[in-house]
Amino acid sequence: MKVNKAIIPAAGFGTRFLPATKALPKEMIAVIDKPLIQYTVEEILGAGIRNIAVITSQAKSVMRDHFAPSPELESFLKAKGKLDLLEEVRKISKLANFTYIRQPEPLGLGHAILMGERFAAGEPVAALTPDDIYDCLVSCTKQLVDAFAELRGTVIVLGRVDREGTKKYGIIKVKRQVSDRVFEVADMHEKPGPKKAFSDLGILGRYVFTPEIFDAIKRTSADSRGEIQITDAIRVLLDTQPVYGLLFEGKRYDCGNKLGFLEATIALALKHPEFRGPVKKIIKANLS
Ligand code: G1P
């Protein structure tokens, strides 16, 4: 039950970030000095996974460029003696084995993950939305992969959410608590809102799936907007096998909206050895 592969669905239009995302993929917006998708890739590597499929739309070849070698830039940096930057740039293209898969139409997160079926080739697979930056001592994906090895069933990452969160995230119903941080899932709803929410346990964009997820997605009907939701597909999976939720340890920044993105930028800058002092000064100066 070793997990060797991960899927990053990155084919959306990034409408919550317009106009920034008119030409630039949302996943390429940088927090401090790294695009969002690079944080996701590094988290995956932190779980020992090196095979990554990025699900893209037509307009996103810039992500492929980011993870590919850049000979012109490399010779420029070499000629200028900027060896630290050269090392940094070279490292990116050696991070992992990337596969790029087109999602022909934006038909939802479930449909995007289904595009990775051939890549998964009957093996278990992790899926991560690049909207989130997880800042954890142990990579959040590693926490999920370890839980998967123990539980031998699909595991999704959970966090406690407030009333607003029930409108933004899928929410689970607990069947039983397995241990301190692990729950067996009875049911789940996609963004139910506070009145219909089963609990305050939200699904936060990280999954490790058994191979049966792909058949479950195929058996899932589209929602009222014509999209196939992964939450609905996991409900279908629940008919035939157990699904677990893991309360992760660490901090998560929801960069899928502008305020969360700002929070991530400020919080990570305040943790950054080079920027901590200056950023504190900037904040102080602007508050007075
Ligand atoms: C997706 C999932 C939702 C999950 C969320 C986490 O929603 O459908 O269940 O809670 O990611 O970020 P989206 O943010 O793509 O609308």
Coordinates of N, CA, C and O and ligand atoms in Angstrom, one line a residue, residues 16 109 129 131-132 168-171 189-191 202-205 207 225 229-231 252 254, ligand 1:
R16 N -11.4 33.7 -8.5 CA -11.3 34.5 -7.3 C -10.1 35.4 -7.2 O -10.0 36.3 -6.4
L109 N -13.6 19.2 -9.6 CA -12.4 18.6 -9.0 C -12.4 17.1 -9.2 O -11.4 16.5 -9.5
T129 N -4.8 19.9 -3.7 CA -5.2 21.2 -4.4 C -4.1 22.2 -4.0 O -3.7 22.4 -2.9
D131 N -4.2 25.2 -3.9 CA -4.7 26.4 -3.2 C -4.2 26.6 -1.8 O -4.2 27.7 -1.2
D132 N -3.7 25.5 -1.2 CA -3.4 25.5 0.2 C -1.9 25.4 0.4 O -1.2 24.6 -0.3
K168 N -17.5 26.9 2.6 CA -16.3 26.9 1.7 C -15.8 25.5 1.5 O -15.0 25.2 0.5
Y169 N -16.1 24.5 2.4 CA -15.5 23.2 2.4 C -16.5 22.1 2.4 O -17.6 22.3 2.9
G170 N -16.0 20.9 2.0 CA -16.8 19.7 2.2 C -16.8 19.4 3.7 O -15.8 19.7 4.3
I171 N -17.9 18.9 4.2 CA -18.0 18.6 5.7 C -18.4 17.2 5.9 O -19.2 16.6 5.2
H189 N -20.9 16.1 2.9 CA -21.6 17.0 2.0 C -20.7 18.0 1.4 O -19.8 18.6 2.2
E190 N -20.8 18.4 0.2 CA -20.0 19.5 -0.4 C -20.6 20.8 0.0 O -21.8 21.1 -0.3
K191 N -19.8 21.7 0.7 CA -20.2 23.0 1.1 C -21.7 23.1 1.6 O -22.5 23.8 0.9
G202 N -14.0 19.9 8.5 CA -14.0 20.3 7.0 C -12.9 19.5 6.3 O -11.9 19.1 6.9
I203 N -13.2 19.3 5.0 CA -12.2 18.6 4.1 C -11.3 19.6 3.5 O -11.8 20.6 2.9
L204 N -10.0 19.5 3.8 CA -9.1 20.6 3.4 C -8.1 20.4 2.3 O -6.9 20.7 2.4
G205 N -8.6 19.7 1.2 CA -7.8 19.7 0.0 C -6.6 18.7 -0.1 O -5.8 18.9 -1.0
Y207 N -5.9 14.4 -0.1 CA -6.5 13.1 -0.1 C -5.4 12.0 -0.4 O -4.5 12.3 -1.2
R225 N -24.4 22.4 -11.1 CA -23.6 23.3 -12.0 C -22.9 22.5 -13.1 O -22.1 23.0 -13.8
Q229 N -18.1 16.5 -8.4 CA -17.4 16.9 -7.2 C -16.7 15.6 -6.6 O -17.3 14.5 -6.6
I230 N -15.5 15.8 -6.1 CA -14.8 14.7 -5.5 C -15.5 14.2 -4.2 O -15.5 13.1 -3.9
T231 N -16.1 15.2 -3.5 CA -16.9 14.9 -2.3 C -18.0 13.9 -2.6 O -18.2 12.9 -1.9
R252 N -2.3 25.6 8.3 CA -2.7 25.6 6.9 C -3.1 27.1 6.5 O -3.8 27.7 7.3
D254 N -5.2 29.1 3.6 CA -6.0 28.9 2.4 C -5.8 30.0 1.4 O -6.3 31.1 1.6
Ligands
G1P1 C1 -12.6 21.7 -3.0 C2 -13.5 20.5 -2.6 C3 -14.0 20.8 -1.2 C4 -12.8 21.0 -0.2 C5 -12.0 22.2 -0.8 C6 -10.7 22.4 0.1 O1 -13.5 22.9 -3.2 O2 -14.5 20.4 -3.5 O3 -14.7 19.6 -0.7 O4 -13.3 21.3 1.1 O5 -11.6 22.0 -2.1 O6 -10.0 23.5 -0.4 P1 -13.0 24.2 -4.0 O7 -12.1 25.0 -3.1 O8 -12.2 23.7 -5.2 O9 -14.3 24.9 -4.4

